[in-house]
PDB file of C-alpha atoms in Angstrom:
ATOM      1  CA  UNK A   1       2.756   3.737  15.594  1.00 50.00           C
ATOM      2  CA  UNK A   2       1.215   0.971  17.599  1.00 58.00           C
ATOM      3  CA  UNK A   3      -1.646   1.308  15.235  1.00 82.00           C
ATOM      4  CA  UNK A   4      -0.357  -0.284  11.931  1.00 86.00           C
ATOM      5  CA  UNK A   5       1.617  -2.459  14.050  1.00 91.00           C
ATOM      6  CA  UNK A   6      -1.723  -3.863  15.420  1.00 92.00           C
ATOM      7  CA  UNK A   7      -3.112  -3.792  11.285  1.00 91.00           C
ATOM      8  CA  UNK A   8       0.054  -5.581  10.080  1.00 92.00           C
ATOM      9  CA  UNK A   9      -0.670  -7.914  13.072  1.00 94.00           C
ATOM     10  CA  UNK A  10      -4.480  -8.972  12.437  1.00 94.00           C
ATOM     11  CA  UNK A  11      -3.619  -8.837   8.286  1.00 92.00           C
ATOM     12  CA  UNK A  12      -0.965 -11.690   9.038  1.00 94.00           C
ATOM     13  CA  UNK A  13      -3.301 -12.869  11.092  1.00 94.00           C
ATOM     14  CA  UNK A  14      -5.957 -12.953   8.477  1.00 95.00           C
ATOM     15  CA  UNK A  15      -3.788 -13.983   5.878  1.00 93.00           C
ATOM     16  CA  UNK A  16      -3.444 -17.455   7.652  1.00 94.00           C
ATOM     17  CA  UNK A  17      -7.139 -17.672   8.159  1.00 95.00           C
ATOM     18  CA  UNK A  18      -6.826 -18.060  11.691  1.00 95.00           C
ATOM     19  CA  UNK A  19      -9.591 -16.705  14.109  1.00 95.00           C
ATOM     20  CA  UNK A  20      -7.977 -14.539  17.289  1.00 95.00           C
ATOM     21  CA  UNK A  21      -8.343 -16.927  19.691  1.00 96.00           C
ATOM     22  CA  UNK A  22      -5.663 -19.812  18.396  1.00 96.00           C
ATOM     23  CA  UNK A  23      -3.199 -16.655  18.015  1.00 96.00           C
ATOM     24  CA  UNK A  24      -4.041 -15.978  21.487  1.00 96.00           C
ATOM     25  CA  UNK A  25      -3.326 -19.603  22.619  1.00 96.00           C
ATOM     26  CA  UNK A  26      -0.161 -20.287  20.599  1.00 95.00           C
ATOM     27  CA  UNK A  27       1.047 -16.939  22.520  1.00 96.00           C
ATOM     28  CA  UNK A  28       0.110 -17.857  25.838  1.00 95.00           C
ATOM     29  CA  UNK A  29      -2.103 -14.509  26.318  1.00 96.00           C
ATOM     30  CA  UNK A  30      -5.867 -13.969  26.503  1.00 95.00           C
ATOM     31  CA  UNK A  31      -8.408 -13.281  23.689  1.00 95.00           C
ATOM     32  CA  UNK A  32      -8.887  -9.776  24.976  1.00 95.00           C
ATOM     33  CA  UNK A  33      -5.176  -9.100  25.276  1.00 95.00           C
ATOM     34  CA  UNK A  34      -4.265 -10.121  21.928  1.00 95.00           C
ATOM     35  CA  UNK A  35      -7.379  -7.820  20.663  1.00 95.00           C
ATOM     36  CA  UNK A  36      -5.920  -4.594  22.164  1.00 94.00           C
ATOM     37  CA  UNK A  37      -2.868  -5.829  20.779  1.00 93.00           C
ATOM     38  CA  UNK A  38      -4.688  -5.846  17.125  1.00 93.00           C
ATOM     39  CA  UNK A  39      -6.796  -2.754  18.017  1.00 92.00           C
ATOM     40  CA  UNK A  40      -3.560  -0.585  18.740  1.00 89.00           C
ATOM     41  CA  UNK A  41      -4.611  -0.278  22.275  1.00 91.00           C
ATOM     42  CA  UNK A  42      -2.084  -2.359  23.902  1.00 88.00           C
ATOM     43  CA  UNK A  43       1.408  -1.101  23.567  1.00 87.00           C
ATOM     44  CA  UNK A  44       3.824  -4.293  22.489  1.00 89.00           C
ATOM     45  CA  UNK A  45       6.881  -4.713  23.794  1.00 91.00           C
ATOM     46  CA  UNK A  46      10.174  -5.972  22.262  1.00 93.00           C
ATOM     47  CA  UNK A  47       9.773  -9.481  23.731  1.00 93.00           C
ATOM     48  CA  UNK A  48       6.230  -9.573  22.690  1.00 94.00           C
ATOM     49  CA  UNK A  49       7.002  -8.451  19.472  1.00 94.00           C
ATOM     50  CA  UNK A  50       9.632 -11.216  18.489  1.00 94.00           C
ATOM     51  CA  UNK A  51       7.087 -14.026  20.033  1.00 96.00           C
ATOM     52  CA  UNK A  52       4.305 -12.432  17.213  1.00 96.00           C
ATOM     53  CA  UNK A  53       7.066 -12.813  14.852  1.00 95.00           C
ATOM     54  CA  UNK A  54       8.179 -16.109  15.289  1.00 95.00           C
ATOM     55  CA  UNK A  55       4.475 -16.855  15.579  1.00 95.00           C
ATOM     56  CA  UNK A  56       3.972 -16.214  12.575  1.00 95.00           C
ATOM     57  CA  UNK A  57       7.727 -16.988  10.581  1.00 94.00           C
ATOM     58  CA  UNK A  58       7.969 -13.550  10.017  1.00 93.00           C
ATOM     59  CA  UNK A  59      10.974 -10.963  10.423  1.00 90.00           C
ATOM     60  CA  UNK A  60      10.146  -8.195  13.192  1.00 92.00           C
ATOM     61  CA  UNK A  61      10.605  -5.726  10.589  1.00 89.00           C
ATOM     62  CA  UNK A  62       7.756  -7.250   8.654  1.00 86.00           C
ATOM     63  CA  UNK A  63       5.545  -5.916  11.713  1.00 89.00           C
ATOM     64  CA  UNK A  64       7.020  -3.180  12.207  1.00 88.00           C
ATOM     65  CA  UNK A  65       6.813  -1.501   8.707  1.00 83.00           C
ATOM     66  CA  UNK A  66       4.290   0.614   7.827  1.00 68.00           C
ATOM     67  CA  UNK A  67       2.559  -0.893   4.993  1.00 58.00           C
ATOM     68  CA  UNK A  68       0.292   1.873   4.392  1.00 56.00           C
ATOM     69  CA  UNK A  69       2.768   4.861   4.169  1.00 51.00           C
ATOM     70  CA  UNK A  70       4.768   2.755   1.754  1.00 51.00           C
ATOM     71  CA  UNK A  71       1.696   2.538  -0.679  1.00 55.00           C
ATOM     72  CA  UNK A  72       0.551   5.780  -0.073  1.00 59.00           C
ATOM     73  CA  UNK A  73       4.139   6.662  -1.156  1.00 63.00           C
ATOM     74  CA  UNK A  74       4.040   3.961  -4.033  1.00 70.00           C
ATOM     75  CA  UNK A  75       0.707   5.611  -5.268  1.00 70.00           C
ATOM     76  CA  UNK A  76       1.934   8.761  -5.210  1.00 75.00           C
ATOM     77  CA  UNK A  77       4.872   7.914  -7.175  1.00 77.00           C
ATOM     78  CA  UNK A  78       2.418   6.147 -10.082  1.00 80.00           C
ATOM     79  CA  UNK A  79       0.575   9.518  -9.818  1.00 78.00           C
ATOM     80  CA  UNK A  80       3.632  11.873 -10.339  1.00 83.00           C
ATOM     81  CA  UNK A  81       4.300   8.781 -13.360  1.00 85.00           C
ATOM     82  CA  UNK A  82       0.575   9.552 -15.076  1.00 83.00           C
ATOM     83  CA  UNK A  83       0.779  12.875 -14.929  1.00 85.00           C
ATOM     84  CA  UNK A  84       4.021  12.647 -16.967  1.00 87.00           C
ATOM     85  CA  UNK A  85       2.826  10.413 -19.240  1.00 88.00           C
ATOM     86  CA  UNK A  86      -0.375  12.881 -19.558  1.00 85.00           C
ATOM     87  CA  UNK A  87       1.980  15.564 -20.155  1.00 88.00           C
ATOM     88  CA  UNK A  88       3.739  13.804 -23.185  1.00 90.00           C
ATOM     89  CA  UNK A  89       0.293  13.048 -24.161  1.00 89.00           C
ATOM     90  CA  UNK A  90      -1.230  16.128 -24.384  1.00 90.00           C
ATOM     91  CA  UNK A  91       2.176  17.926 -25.829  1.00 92.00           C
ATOM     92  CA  UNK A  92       2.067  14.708 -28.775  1.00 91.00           C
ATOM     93  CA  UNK A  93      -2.105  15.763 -29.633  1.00 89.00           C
ATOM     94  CA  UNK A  94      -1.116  19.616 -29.140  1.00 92.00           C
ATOM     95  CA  UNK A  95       2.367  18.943 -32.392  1.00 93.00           C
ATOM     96  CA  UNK A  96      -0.481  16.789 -34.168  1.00 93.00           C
ATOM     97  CA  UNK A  97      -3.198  19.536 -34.351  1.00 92.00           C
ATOM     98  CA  UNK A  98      -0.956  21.850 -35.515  1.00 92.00           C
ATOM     99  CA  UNK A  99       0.349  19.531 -38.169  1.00 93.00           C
ATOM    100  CA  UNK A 100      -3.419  19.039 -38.829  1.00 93.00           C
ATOM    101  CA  UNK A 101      -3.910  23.030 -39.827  1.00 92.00           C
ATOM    102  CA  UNK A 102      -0.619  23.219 -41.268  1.00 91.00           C
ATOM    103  CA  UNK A 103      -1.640  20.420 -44.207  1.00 93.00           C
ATOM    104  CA  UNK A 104      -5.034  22.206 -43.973  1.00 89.00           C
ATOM    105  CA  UNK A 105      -3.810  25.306 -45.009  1.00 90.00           C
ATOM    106  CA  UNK A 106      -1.698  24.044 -47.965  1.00 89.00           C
ATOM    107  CA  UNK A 107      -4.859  22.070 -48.807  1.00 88.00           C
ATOM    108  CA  UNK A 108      -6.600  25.884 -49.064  1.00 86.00           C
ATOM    109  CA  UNK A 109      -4.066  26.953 -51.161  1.00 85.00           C
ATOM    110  CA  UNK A 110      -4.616  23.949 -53.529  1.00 78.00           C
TER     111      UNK A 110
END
């Protein structure tokens, strides 16, 4: 858990363009500390947590979410969505070859 804590950490982190140490400053902590926090090595506690957010003028819960299970969730959703629409697809090309050998045959018979 304290993993993608640490990623959603360093990508708000990045998304400001800031470098590690004037995060580590504006909390009061050292360079190294605010690495492991990043890393995943440093557990965060609930104070700590709410001084990153307010660092940053986010919610907690924008930390605390895990970004990558909801995409992994999102992609599988848009996977279980293609392979419907494949589905339809291939049922659509399977009614248009027959209709293909049906006007063939009464071609033949022409």
């Amino acid at each position: 858990m304290t993993n993608h804590i640490g990623q959603n950490i360093r990508s708000l982190r990045k998304k400001q363009n800031w470098s590690q140490e004037k995060v580590a400053k504006g909390l009061e902590i050292s360079i190294p500390a605010y690495s492991k926090i990043e890393t995943g090595i440093t557990d965060i506690n609930i104070d700590r947590l709410h001084q990153i957010a307010a660092f940053f003028n986010v919610s907690v819960v924008d930390i605390l979410i895990d970004e990558q299970a909801g995409s992994k969730s999102q992609e599988q959703g848009m996977i279980t969505e293609l392979k419907a629409k494949l589905a339809k697809r291939e049922e659509e090309y399977i009614q248009l070859q027959a209709k293909i050998i049906d006007l063939y045959e009464k071609l033949k018979k022409i």
